[in-house]
Amino acid sequence: MEYFSRSLVLILLYFVFWHFASLFALTPLVSAFYPAAGVILFFIYRYGAAYIPAAALAILLGSLPIDTFWYWEATQISMSLRQLAIYSLCGLFLRRVSNFNLPILRLRDVGILLLSTLIATLISAAIALFLLRHFANLPTAVMQETFLSFWIGDLAGVLMFMAAASLFVDFYDEKKSYDDDVFDNGFARPILLLCLLVFVTSVFFVLTGLEDDVSRFGYLILLPVAWAAGFYGMRFALLAAISVNFSAVGTYILMELSSYPALELQTLFTVTLAMAMLLGASLEERKLALFDAAHDPLTQMLNRRAFFQQAKELLERCKRQQRDLALLMIDLDHFKRINDTFGHHAGDQVLMKVAECCRKVCRQTDIQGRLGGEEFVLLLDDATPEQAMIVAERLRLSIEEVMIPMSREHITTSIGLSHLMMPEDDIEHLLKEADRALYEAKSKGRNNCQSSLPHLIPAFS
């Protein structure tokens, strides 16, 4: 059932994009850009050679009712076979390249995509030129222009569809693919920015078109795309590139800007998409490098240096705004025995599960870190001593449900709490007080929570 549903989606997408490309036809067999080729490449890359028959069916049905395949001549048949073979092979190549993945978030992935599609479309255009000359008696005088239009049009179309597929990878992968995305805080602001980009691009093309200066100044539309990529990352950069290019194409058609050759428009489309991918990937890699520098690679919690840096900032804010602040120091009971008995892999699994338990009890304004080994620390913003004790007990009970891999044993933890009491208190003082409370928890048999404030008792005891 899954195969048939995906095949149906492939056929429908190809049909839509074939007819979309026909709106921008330069000749009966050449379009300004051809995203239908990207549909074939993407499905073969994503789901394998089993979808080549579906791609062949999509090519047969895609041109209906304008061009009925039962009346095809040798030109249409050979051109369709060329398209199926070239883009299926390119999709299979990308599938075999183990270090290429969607979404396109790394410069390496962008390089692989650009190089493979550049070569595939170049070969496709060369074969198409040979077929057109052989079957359609293409005049020699227009061969070079036809070749370039075919090549750049296919390249622009493939990049456009791969960019769109990368944009919406969250939906068919059913997982969050873009961290720290511009859309995480709502859609109003990014949509407004996109509308502004489209408006500015359209006005720019209208004004320069009236003065016949589009050919000289058209590449200025790269600037807003570069801005989007540099400040907001890959997803917004791709959206900006696609939106800006379509507004430019729409203005080109409506204003009949004959002074701007179609080949330059195709090249502008391709360069804009490629630049958005390269700059967006550069920003994503920089964000990833900053994340890796500040986080523990195993648990994805803040490392010791980053925790102290953020903790000091939160402490100062709490002092200025006279808010409560609580610190929880968590230490797993007998963790060394887990490593010695079940191996370090089992110990790593336990640490990752404990980190997940910590994340579940924390709010967005709280800070979580791993100080080293089996020692974790939480900084609870605007939490009274009583509230912090409730969180600590909830965390202790949650960790108590974690089972050691390859055994039926559960782990336990001891937790020490401290609280911001005096204006001169610093993070080192809070850690010292929490460590003293943690020592008391261990001396009382472990698997319990103790506070540096003597009047507090565990909420669930």
GROMACS .gro file of C-alpha atoms in nm:
model
  461
    1MET     CA    1   0.000   0.000   0.000
    2GLU     CA    2   0.286   0.237   0.084
    3TYR     CA    3   0.444   0.177  -0.257
    4PHE     CA    4   0.123   0.265  -0.441
    5SER     CA    5   0.059   0.576  -0.233
    6ARG     CA    6   0.414   0.703  -0.291
    7SER     CA    7   0.389   0.620  -0.661
    8LEU     CA    8   0.066   0.818  -0.682
    9VAL     CA    9   0.234   1.115  -0.513
   10LEU     CA   10   0.525   1.089  -0.759
   11ILE     CA   11   0.288   1.086  -1.059
   12LEU     CA   12   0.082   1.378  -0.927
   13LEU     CA   13   0.389   1.588  -0.846
   14TYR     CA   14   0.540   1.520  -1.186
   15PHE     CA   15   0.211   1.611  -1.355
   16VAL     CA   16   0.185   1.940  -1.163
   17PHE     CA   17   0.546   2.044  -1.223
   18TRP     CA   18   0.545   1.941  -1.590
   19HIS     CA   19   0.248   2.168  -1.656
   20PHE     CA   20   0.404   2.437  -1.439
   21ALA     CA   21   0.724   2.420  -1.648
   22SER     CA   22   0.520   2.437  -1.971
   23LEU     CA   23   0.412   2.789  -1.871
   24PHE     CA   24   0.774   2.898  -1.918
   25ALA     CA   25   0.849   2.712  -2.242
   26LEU     CA   26   1.119   2.872  -2.458
   27THR     CA   27   1.066   2.621  -2.741
   28PRO     CA   28   0.826   2.322  -2.769
   29LEU     CA   29   1.082   2.098  -2.592
   30VAL     CA   30   1.279   2.345  -2.376
   31SER     CA   31   1.151   2.521  -2.061
   32ALA     CA   32   1.305   2.809  -1.868
   33PHE     CA   33   1.324   2.571  -1.571
   34TYR     CA   34   1.210   2.212  -1.536
   35PRO     CA   35   1.141   2.094  -1.177
   36ALA     CA   36   0.971   1.774  -1.301
   37ALA     CA   37   1.319   1.622  -1.344
   38GLY     CA   38   1.383   1.693  -0.977
   39VAL     CA   39   1.072   1.491  -0.886
   40ILE     CA   40   1.221   1.180  -1.048
   41LEU     CA   41   1.564   1.236  -0.896
   42PHE     CA   42   1.424   1.290  -0.547
   43PHE     CA   43   1.198   0.984  -0.540
   44ILE     CA   44   1.467   0.750  -0.674
   45TYR     CA   45   1.719   0.893  -0.425
   46ARG     CA   46   1.479   0.874  -0.134
   47TYR     CA   47   1.302   0.543  -0.196
   48GLY     CA   48   1.521   0.345  -0.437
   49ALA     CA   49   1.513   0.182  -0.780
   50ALA     CA   50   1.173   0.023  -0.710
   51TYR     CA   51   1.015   0.356  -0.807
   52ILE     CA   52   1.169   0.371  -1.156
   53PRO     CA   53   0.853   0.211  -1.309
   54ALA     CA   54   0.642   0.473  -1.130
   55ALA     CA   55   0.872   0.744  -1.269
   56ALA     CA   56   0.830   0.601  -1.620
   57LEU     CA   57   0.452   0.606  -1.578
   58ALA     CA   58   0.472   0.964  -1.451
   59ILE     CA   59   0.660   1.067  -1.767
   60LEU     CA   60   0.398   0.898  -1.985
   61LEU     CA   61   0.104   1.063  -1.808
   62GLY     CA   62   0.264   1.392  -1.707
   63SER     CA   63   0.202   1.575  -2.033
   64LEU     CA   64  -0.167   1.481  -2.061
   65PRO     CA   65  -0.389   1.619  -2.205
   66ILE     CA   66  -0.160   1.858  -2.396
   67ASP     CA   67   0.069   1.591  -2.535
   68THR     CA   68  -0.080   1.239  -2.558
   69PHE     CA   69   0.186   0.970  -2.542
   70TRP     CA   70   0.012   0.738  -2.790
   71TYR     CA   71   0.088   0.994  -3.063
   72TRP     CA   72   0.450   1.039  -2.963
   73GLU     CA   73   0.712   1.042  -3.234
   74ALA     CA   74   1.073   0.934  -3.206
   75THR     CA   75   1.175   1.273  -3.062
   76GLN     CA   76   0.937   1.256  -2.763
   77ILE     CA   77   1.013   0.888  -2.695
   78SER     CA   78   1.390   0.934  -2.699
   79MET     CA   79   1.372   1.253  -2.490
   80SER     CA   80   1.156   1.078  -2.229
   81LEU     CA   81   1.390   0.778  -2.209
   82ARG     CA   82   1.682   1.019  -2.168
   83GLN     CA   83   1.509   1.194  -1.879
   84LEU     CA   84   1.419   0.869  -1.704
   85ALA     CA   85   1.767   0.719  -1.740
   86ILE     CA   86   1.975   1.024  -1.643
   87TYR     CA   87   1.781   1.132  -1.335
   88SER     CA   88   1.721   0.778  -1.211
   89LEU     CA   89   2.095   0.712  -1.227
   90CYS     CA   90   2.167   1.041  -1.050
   91GLY     CA   91   1.917   0.951  -0.776
   92LEU     CA   92   2.074   0.607  -0.734
   93PHE     CA   93   2.419   0.765  -0.714
   94LEU     CA   94   2.308   1.003  -0.437
   95ARG     CA   95   2.148   0.706  -0.263
   96ARG     CA   96   2.480   0.519  -0.263
   97VAL     CA   97   2.675   0.818  -0.135
   98SER     CA   98   2.645   0.742   0.236
   99ASN     CA   99   2.744   1.091   0.349
  100PHE     CA  100   2.467   1.273   0.161
  101ASN     CA  101   2.147   1.343   0.351
  102LEU     CA  102   1.841   1.566   0.345
  103PRO     CA  103   1.783   1.823   0.478
  104ILE     CA  104   2.081   1.997   0.324
  105LEU     CA  105   2.251   2.133   0.635
  106ARG     CA  106   2.623   2.083   0.564
  107LEU     CA  107   2.855   2.229   0.304
  108ARG     CA  108   2.956   1.873   0.217
  109ASP     CA  109   2.595   1.783   0.132
  110VAL     CA  110   2.551   2.100  -0.073
  111GLY     CA  111   2.871   2.024  -0.263
  112ILE     CA  112   2.760   1.669  -0.343
  113LEU     CA  113   2.417   1.786  -0.456
  114LEU     CA  114   2.548   2.071  -0.672
  115LEU     CA  115   2.821   1.862  -0.834
  116SER     CA  116   2.601   1.559  -0.905
  117THR     CA  117   2.311   1.764  -1.045
  118LEU     CA  118   2.551   1.981  -1.247
  119ILE     CA  119   2.700   1.673  -1.415
  120ALA     CA  120   2.363   1.499  -1.458
  121THR     CA  121   2.198   1.800  -1.620
  122LEU     CA  122   2.503   1.862  -1.839
  123ILE     CA  123   2.490   1.504  -1.971
  124SER     CA  124   2.113   1.530  -2.010
  125ALA     CA  125   2.144   1.852  -2.212
  126ALA     CA  126   2.417   1.705  -2.435
  127ILE     CA  127   2.206   1.397  -2.511
  128ALA     CA  128   1.898   1.615  -2.568
  129LEU     CA  129   2.089   1.834  -2.814
  130PHE     CA  130   2.204   1.526  -3.006
  131LEU     CA  131   1.848   1.387  -3.015
  132LEU     CA  132   1.696   1.720  -3.122
  133ARG     CA  133   1.952   1.757  -3.399
  134HIS     CA  134   1.903   1.400  -3.516
  135PHE     CA  135   1.522   1.373  -3.491
  136ALA     CA  136   1.397   1.732  -3.505
  137ASN     CA  137   1.652   1.881  -3.748
  138LEU     CA  138   1.760   2.148  -3.501
  139PRO     CA  139   1.931   2.435  -3.690
  140THR     CA  140   2.302   2.465  -3.621
  141ALA     CA  141   2.271   2.839  -3.558
  142VAL     CA  142   2.065   2.790  -3.241
  143MET     CA  143   2.241   2.481  -3.106
  144GLN     CA  144   2.457   2.662  -2.851
  145GLU     CA  145   2.171   2.872  -2.714
  146THR     CA  146   1.940   2.569  -2.700
  147PHE     CA  147   2.204   2.361  -2.522
  148LEU     CA  148   2.266   2.627  -2.257
  149SER     CA  149   1.893   2.692  -2.205
  150PHE     CA  150   1.826   2.319  -2.173
  151TRP     CA  151   2.115   2.265  -1.932
  152ILE     CA  152   2.057   2.566  -1.705
  153GLY     CA  153   1.679   2.515  -1.716
  154ASP     CA  154   1.708   2.154  -1.601
  155LEU     CA  155   1.966   2.247  -1.337
  156ALA     CA  156   1.748   2.529  -1.201
  157GLY     CA  157   1.442   2.302  -1.193
  158VAL     CA  158   1.622   2.014  -1.019
  159LEU     CA  159   1.773   2.245  -0.758
  160MET     CA  160   1.435   2.409  -0.702
  161PHE     CA  161   1.260   2.079  -0.632
  162MET     CA  162   1.542   1.943  -0.416
  163ALA     CA  163   1.535   2.270  -0.221
  164ALA     CA  164   1.158   2.238  -0.176
  165ALA     CA  165   1.195   1.874  -0.070
  166SER     CA  166   1.457   1.977   0.185
  167LEU     CA  167   1.226   2.250   0.315
  168PHE     CA  168   0.949   2.006   0.402
  169VAL     CA  169   1.160   1.709   0.511
  170ASP     CA  170   1.002   1.735   0.859
  171PHE     CA  171   0.669   1.618   0.723
  172TYR     CA  172   0.774   1.294   0.551
  173ASP     CA  173   1.052   1.211   0.800
  174GLU     CA  174   0.817   1.282   1.094
  175LYS     CA  175   1.096   1.434   1.301
  176LYS     CA  176   1.237   1.780   1.364
  177SER     CA  177   1.517   1.837   1.116
  178TYR     CA  178   1.593   2.207   1.163
  179ASP     CA  179   1.713   2.313   1.508
  180ASP     CA  180   1.676   2.675   1.616
  181ASP     CA  181   1.451   2.737   1.316
  182VAL     CA  182   1.307   3.080   1.237
  183PHE     CA  183   0.959   2.924   1.242
  184ASP     CA  184   0.996   2.788   1.596
  185ASN     CA  185   0.861   3.112   1.743
  186GLY     CA  186   0.563   3.142   1.509
  187PHE     CA  187   0.490   3.198   1.142
  188ALA     CA  188   0.386   3.564   1.141
  189ARG     CA  189   0.734   3.723   1.139
  190PRO     CA  190   0.900   3.496   0.877
  191ILE     CA  191   0.596   3.513   0.648
  192LEU     CA  192   0.598   3.892   0.677
  193LEU     CA  193   0.969   3.897   0.589
  194LEU     CA  194   0.908   3.674   0.286
  195CYS     CA  195   0.624   3.897   0.166
  196LEU     CA  196   0.852   4.199   0.206
  197LEU     CA  197   1.124   4.027   0.002
  198VAL     CA  198   0.876   3.940  -0.273
  199PHE     CA  199   0.741   4.296  -0.280
  200VAL     CA  200   1.087   4.455  -0.294
  201THR     CA  201   1.197   4.214  -0.569
  202SER     CA  202   0.888   4.284  -0.779
  203VAL     CA  203   0.924   4.662  -0.742
  204PHE     CA  204   1.294   4.636  -0.823
  205PHE     CA  205   1.227   4.442  -1.143
  206VAL     CA  206   0.947   4.676  -1.247
  207LEU     CA  207   1.162   4.987  -1.201
  208THR     CA  208   1.473   4.845  -1.367
  209GLY     CA  209   1.261   4.685  -1.639
  210LEU     CA  210   1.105   5.015  -1.735
  211GLU     CA  211   1.455   5.158  -1.774
  212ASP     CA  212   1.584   4.845  -1.954
  213ASP     CA  213   1.843   4.799  -1.679
  214VAL     CA  214   1.734   4.453  -1.560
  215SER     CA  215   2.020   4.278  -1.733
  216ARG     CA  216   2.275   4.498  -1.554
  217PHE     CA  217   2.120   4.508  -1.207
  218GLY     CA  218   1.926   4.179  -1.188
  219TYR     CA  219   2.186   4.010  -0.968
  220LEU     CA  220   2.117   4.258  -0.690
  221ILE     CA  221   1.835   4.025  -0.583
  222LEU     CA  222   2.111   3.801  -0.448
  223LEU     CA  223   2.156   4.046  -0.161
  224PRO     CA  224   1.828   3.973   0.025
  225VAL     CA  225   1.885   3.599  -0.021
  226ALA     CA  226   2.236   3.632   0.122
  227TRP     CA  227   2.092   3.828   0.415
  228ALA     CA  228   1.828   3.558   0.478
  229ALA     CA  229   2.089   3.282   0.466
  230GLY     CA  230   2.334   3.465   0.689
  231PHE     CA  231   2.088   3.551   0.965
  232TYR     CA  232   1.817   3.283   0.960
  233GLY     CA  233   1.973   2.960   0.833
  234MET     CA  234   1.903   2.710   0.560
  235ARG     CA  235   1.525   2.675   0.566
  236PHE     CA  236   1.452   3.047   0.549
  237ALA     CA  237   1.730   3.096   0.292
  238LEU     CA  238   1.574   2.837   0.059
  239LEU     CA  239   1.229   2.989   0.107
  240ALA     CA  240   1.369   3.334   0.033
  241ALA     CA  241   1.551   3.212  -0.279
  242ILE     CA  242   1.243   3.038  -0.419
  243SER     CA  243   1.013   3.331  -0.333
  244VAL     CA  244   1.248   3.594  -0.476
  245ASN     CA  245   1.301   3.399  -0.797
  246PHE     CA  246   0.933   3.336  -0.857
  247SER     CA  247   0.854   3.701  -0.799
  248ALA     CA  248   1.130   3.789  -1.047
  249VAL     CA  249   0.995   3.540  -1.304
  250GLY     CA  250   0.639   3.665  -1.252
  251THR     CA  251   0.747   4.024  -1.302
  252TYR     CA  252   0.950   3.922  -1.608
  253ILE     CA  253   0.640   3.769  -1.766
  254LEU     CA  254   0.393   4.041  -1.667
  255MET     CA  255   0.620   4.327  -1.772
  256GLU     CA  256   0.740   4.146  -2.088
  257LEU     CA  257   1.099   4.240  -2.011
  258SER     CA  258   1.246   4.149  -2.347
  259SER     CA  259   1.565   4.330  -2.252
  260TYR     CA  260   1.641   4.053  -2.002
  261PRO     CA  261   1.736   3.736  -2.196
  262ALA     CA  262   1.576   3.412  -2.075
  263LEU     CA  263   1.917   3.248  -2.035
  264GLU     CA  264   2.022   3.519  -1.788
  265LEU     CA  265   1.700   3.466  -1.596
  266GLN     CA  266   1.770   3.091  -1.579
  267THR     CA  267   2.126   3.156  -1.463
  268LEU     CA  268   2.004   3.402  -1.200
  269PHE     CA  269   1.757   3.143  -1.070
  270THR     CA  270   2.029   2.877  -1.047
  271VAL     CA  271   2.290   3.103  -0.887
  272THR     CA  272   2.040   3.229  -0.629
  273LEU     CA  273   1.944   2.876  -0.521
  274ALA     CA  274   2.306   2.759  -0.511
  275MET     CA  275   2.411   3.064  -0.308
  276ALA     CA  276   2.123   3.014  -0.063
  277MET     CA  277   2.229   2.652  -0.013
  278LEU     CA  278   2.597   2.736   0.035
  279LEU     CA  279   2.544   3.029   0.274
  280GLY     CA  280   2.264   2.850   0.462
  281ALA     CA  281   2.481   2.541   0.508
  282SER     CA  282   2.767   2.761   0.627
  283LEU     CA  283   2.546   2.913   0.897
  284GLU     CA  284   2.409   2.571   0.997
  285GLU     CA  285   2.761   2.431   1.032
  286ARG     CA  286   2.864   2.730   1.241
  287LYS     CA  287   2.563   2.678   1.470
  288LEU     CA  288   2.646   2.308   1.495
  289ALA     CA  289   3.007   2.385   1.585
  290LEU     CA  290   2.895   2.627   1.857
  291PHE     CA  291   2.650   2.367   1.990
  292ASP     CA  292   2.917   2.095   1.998
  293ALA     CA  293   3.158   2.329   2.179
  294ALA     CA  294   2.904   2.395   2.454
  295HIS     CA  295   2.745   2.051   2.498
  296ASP     CA  296   2.844   1.710   2.624
  297PRO     CA  297   2.849   1.480   2.316
  298LEU     CA  298   2.689   1.186   2.499
  299THR     CA  299   2.398   1.346   2.683
  300GLN     CA  300   2.360   1.666   2.476
  301MET     CA  301   2.352   1.863   2.802
  302LEU     CA  302   2.567   2.169   2.868
  303ASN     CA  303   2.928   2.084   2.945
  304ARG     CA  304   3.100   2.218   3.255
  305ARG     CA  305   3.237   2.537   3.096
  306ALA     CA  306   2.911   2.630   2.920
  307PHE     CA  307   2.705   2.552   3.230
  308PHE     CA  308   2.910   2.786   3.448
  309GLN     CA  309   2.889   3.059   3.186
  310GLN     CA  310   2.510   3.040   3.151
  311ALA     CA  311   2.458   2.979   3.523
  312LYS     CA  312   2.640   3.300   3.614
  313GLU     CA  313   2.425   3.496   3.370
  314LEU     CA  314   2.104   3.348   3.514
  315LEU     CA  315   2.224   3.412   3.869
  316GLU     CA  316   2.284   3.781   3.794
  317ARG     CA  317   1.939   3.815   3.636
  318CYS     CA  318   1.774   3.656   3.938
  319LYS     CA  319   1.959   3.892   4.172
  320ARG     CA  320   1.860   4.198   3.970
  321GLN     CA  321   1.495   4.094   3.944
  322GLN     CA  322   1.483   3.950   4.298
  323ARG     CA  323   1.372   3.607   4.179
  324ASP     CA  324   1.426   3.274   4.352
  325LEU     CA  325   1.692   3.039   4.221
  326ALA     CA  326   1.751   2.676   4.318
  327LEU     CA  327   2.034   2.439   4.229
  328LEU     CA  328   2.001   2.058   4.216
  329MET     CA  329   2.310   1.837   4.218
  330ILE     CA  330   2.232   1.484   4.099
  331ASP     CA  331   2.466   1.189   4.151
  332LEU     CA  332   2.381   0.834   4.038
  333ASP     CA  333   2.416   0.573   4.310
  334HIS     CA  334   2.681   0.301   4.254
  335PHE     CA  335   2.735   0.403   3.892
  336LYS     CA  336   3.088   0.259   3.886
  337ARG     CA  337   2.938  -0.086   3.956
  338ILE     CA  338   2.719  -0.048   3.646
  339ASN     CA  339   3.024   0.021   3.428
  340ASP     CA  340   3.225  -0.262   3.587
  341THR     CA  341   2.943  -0.519   3.571
  342PHE     CA  342   2.758  -0.438   3.249
  343GLY     CA  343   3.019  -0.245   3.051
  344HIS     CA  344   3.065   0.117   2.950
  345HIS     CA  345   2.806   0.091   2.673
  346ALA     CA  346   2.539   0.012   2.931
  347GLY     CA  347   2.668   0.298   3.145
  348ASP     CA  348   2.640   0.536   2.851
  349GLN     CA  349   2.282   0.424   2.789
  350VAL     CA  350   2.198   0.495   3.152
  351LEU     CA  351   2.352   0.843   3.135
  352MET     CA  352   2.150   0.929   2.824
  353LYS     CA  353   1.827   0.813   2.988
  354VAL     CA  354   1.903   1.014   3.302
  355ALA     CA  355   1.969   1.322   3.087
  356GLU     CA  356   1.629   1.272   2.925
  357CYS     CA  357   1.468   1.253   3.270
  358CYS     CA  358   1.636   1.582   3.360
  359ARG     CA  359   1.507   1.748   3.045
  360LYS     CA  360   1.151   1.639   3.118
  361VAL     CA  361   1.138   1.806   3.461
  362CYS     CA  362   1.298   2.130   3.342
  363ARG     CA  363   1.134   2.434   3.191
  364GLN     CA  364   1.271   2.636   2.902
  365THR     CA  365   1.422   2.893   3.139
  366ASP     CA  366   1.603   2.632   3.350
  367ILE     CA  367   1.963   2.527   3.286
  368GLN     CA  368   2.086   2.167   3.272
  369GLY     CA  369   2.444   2.048   3.267
  370ARG     CA  370   2.670   1.748   3.311
  371LEU     CA  371   2.966   1.835   3.530
  372GLY     CA  372   3.141   1.506   3.463
  373GLY     CA  373   3.103   1.133   3.512
  374GLU     CA  374   2.764   1.053   3.666
  375GLU     CA  375   2.720   1.402   3.813
  376PHE     CA  376   2.446   1.629   3.675
  377VAL     CA  377   2.332   1.972   3.785
  378LEU     CA  378   2.008   2.165   3.728
  379LEU     CA  379   1.954   2.535   3.788
  380LEU     CA  380   1.584   2.611   3.841
  381ASP     CA  381   1.484   2.965   3.757
  382ASP     CA  382   1.224   3.134   3.980
  383ALA     CA  383   1.179   2.823   4.197
  384THR     CA  384   1.120   2.846   4.572
  385PRO     CA  385   1.289   2.592   4.802
  386GLU     CA  386   0.959   2.404   4.832
  387GLN     CA  387   0.908   2.396   4.454
  388ALA     CA  388   1.266   2.284   4.400
  389MET     CA  389   1.217   1.995   4.643
  390ILE     CA  390   0.905   1.887   4.451
  391VAL     CA  391   1.103   1.892   4.124
  392ALA     CA  392   1.388   1.697   4.286
  393GLU     CA  393   1.155   1.426   4.414
  394ARG     CA  394   0.980   1.405   4.079
  395LEU     CA  395   1.319   1.365   3.911
  396ARG     CA  396   1.433   1.102   4.162
  397LEU     CA  397   1.118   0.895   4.102
  398SER     CA  398   1.158   0.932   3.726
  399ILE     CA  399   1.520   0.813   3.736
  400GLU     CA  400   1.418   0.523   3.960
  401GLU     CA  401   1.214   0.386   3.668
  402VAL     CA  402   1.521   0.365   3.442
  403MET     CA  403   1.641   0.008   3.394
  404ILE     CA  404   2.002  -0.089   3.342
  405PRO     CA  405   2.043  -0.241   2.992
  406MET     CA  406   2.082  -0.620   2.981
  407SER     CA  407   1.945  -0.654   3.334
  408ARG     CA  408   1.628  -0.613   3.536
  409GLU     CA  409   1.787  -0.377   3.783
  410HIS     CA  410   1.679  -0.018   3.828
  411ILE     CA  411   1.909   0.271   3.906
  412THR     CA  412   1.873   0.517   4.191
  413THR     CA  413   2.005   0.865   4.253
  414SER     CA  414   2.087   1.099   4.538
  415ILE     CA  415   2.006   1.468   4.501
  416GLY     CA  416   2.133   1.769   4.695
  417LEU     CA  417   1.959   2.107   4.682
  418SER     CA  418   2.075   2.460   4.753
  419HIS     CA  419   1.903   2.794   4.719
  420LEU     CA  420   1.999   3.154   4.650
  421MET     CA  421   1.974   3.319   4.992
  422MET     CA  422   2.213   3.616   5.005
  423PRO     CA  423   2.302   3.882   4.744
  424GLU     CA  424   2.670   3.787   4.766
  425ASP     CA  425   2.605   3.417   4.688
  426ASP     CA  426   2.769   3.295   4.368
  427ILE     CA  427   2.744   2.973   4.167
  428GLU     CA  428   3.044   2.820   4.344
  429HIS     CA  429   2.870   2.879   4.679
  430LEU     CA  430   2.546   2.720   4.555
  431LEU     CA  431   2.740   2.419   4.426
  432LYS     CA  432   2.924   2.385   4.757
  433GLU     CA  433   2.596   2.394   4.953
  434ALA     CA  434   2.431   2.146   4.714
  435ASP     CA  435   2.733   1.916   4.741
  436ARG     CA  436   2.705   1.925   5.120
  437ALA     CA  437   2.335   1.833   5.093
  438LEU     CA  438   2.423   1.556   4.847
  439TYR     CA  439   2.674   1.411   5.093
  440GLU     CA  440   2.397   1.409   5.355
  441ALA     CA  441   2.165   1.226   5.114
  442LYS     CA  442   2.427   0.956   5.059
  443SER     CA  443   2.495   0.923   5.429
  444LYS     CA  444   2.123   0.859   5.484
  445GLY     CA  445   2.120   0.551   5.261
  446ARG     CA  446   2.119   0.709   4.912
  447ASN     CA  447   1.813   0.730   4.682
  448ASN     CA  448   1.676   1.042   4.853
  449CYS     CA  449   1.675   1.421   4.828
  450GLN     CA  450   1.824   1.655   5.087
  451SER     CA  451   1.830   2.034   5.103
  452SER     CA  452   2.089   2.269   5.246
  453LEU     CA  453   1.794   2.432   5.425
  454PRO     CA  454   1.736   2.206   5.727
  455HIS     CA  455   1.360   2.265   5.755
  456LEU     CA  456   1.282   2.117   5.410
  457ILE     CA  457   1.181   1.753   5.378
  458PRO     CA  458   1.114   1.556   5.057
  459ALA     CA  459   0.768   1.631   4.921
  460PHE     CA  460   0.671   1.267   4.862
  461SER     CA  461   0.827   1.110   5.170
   0.00000   0.00000   0.00000
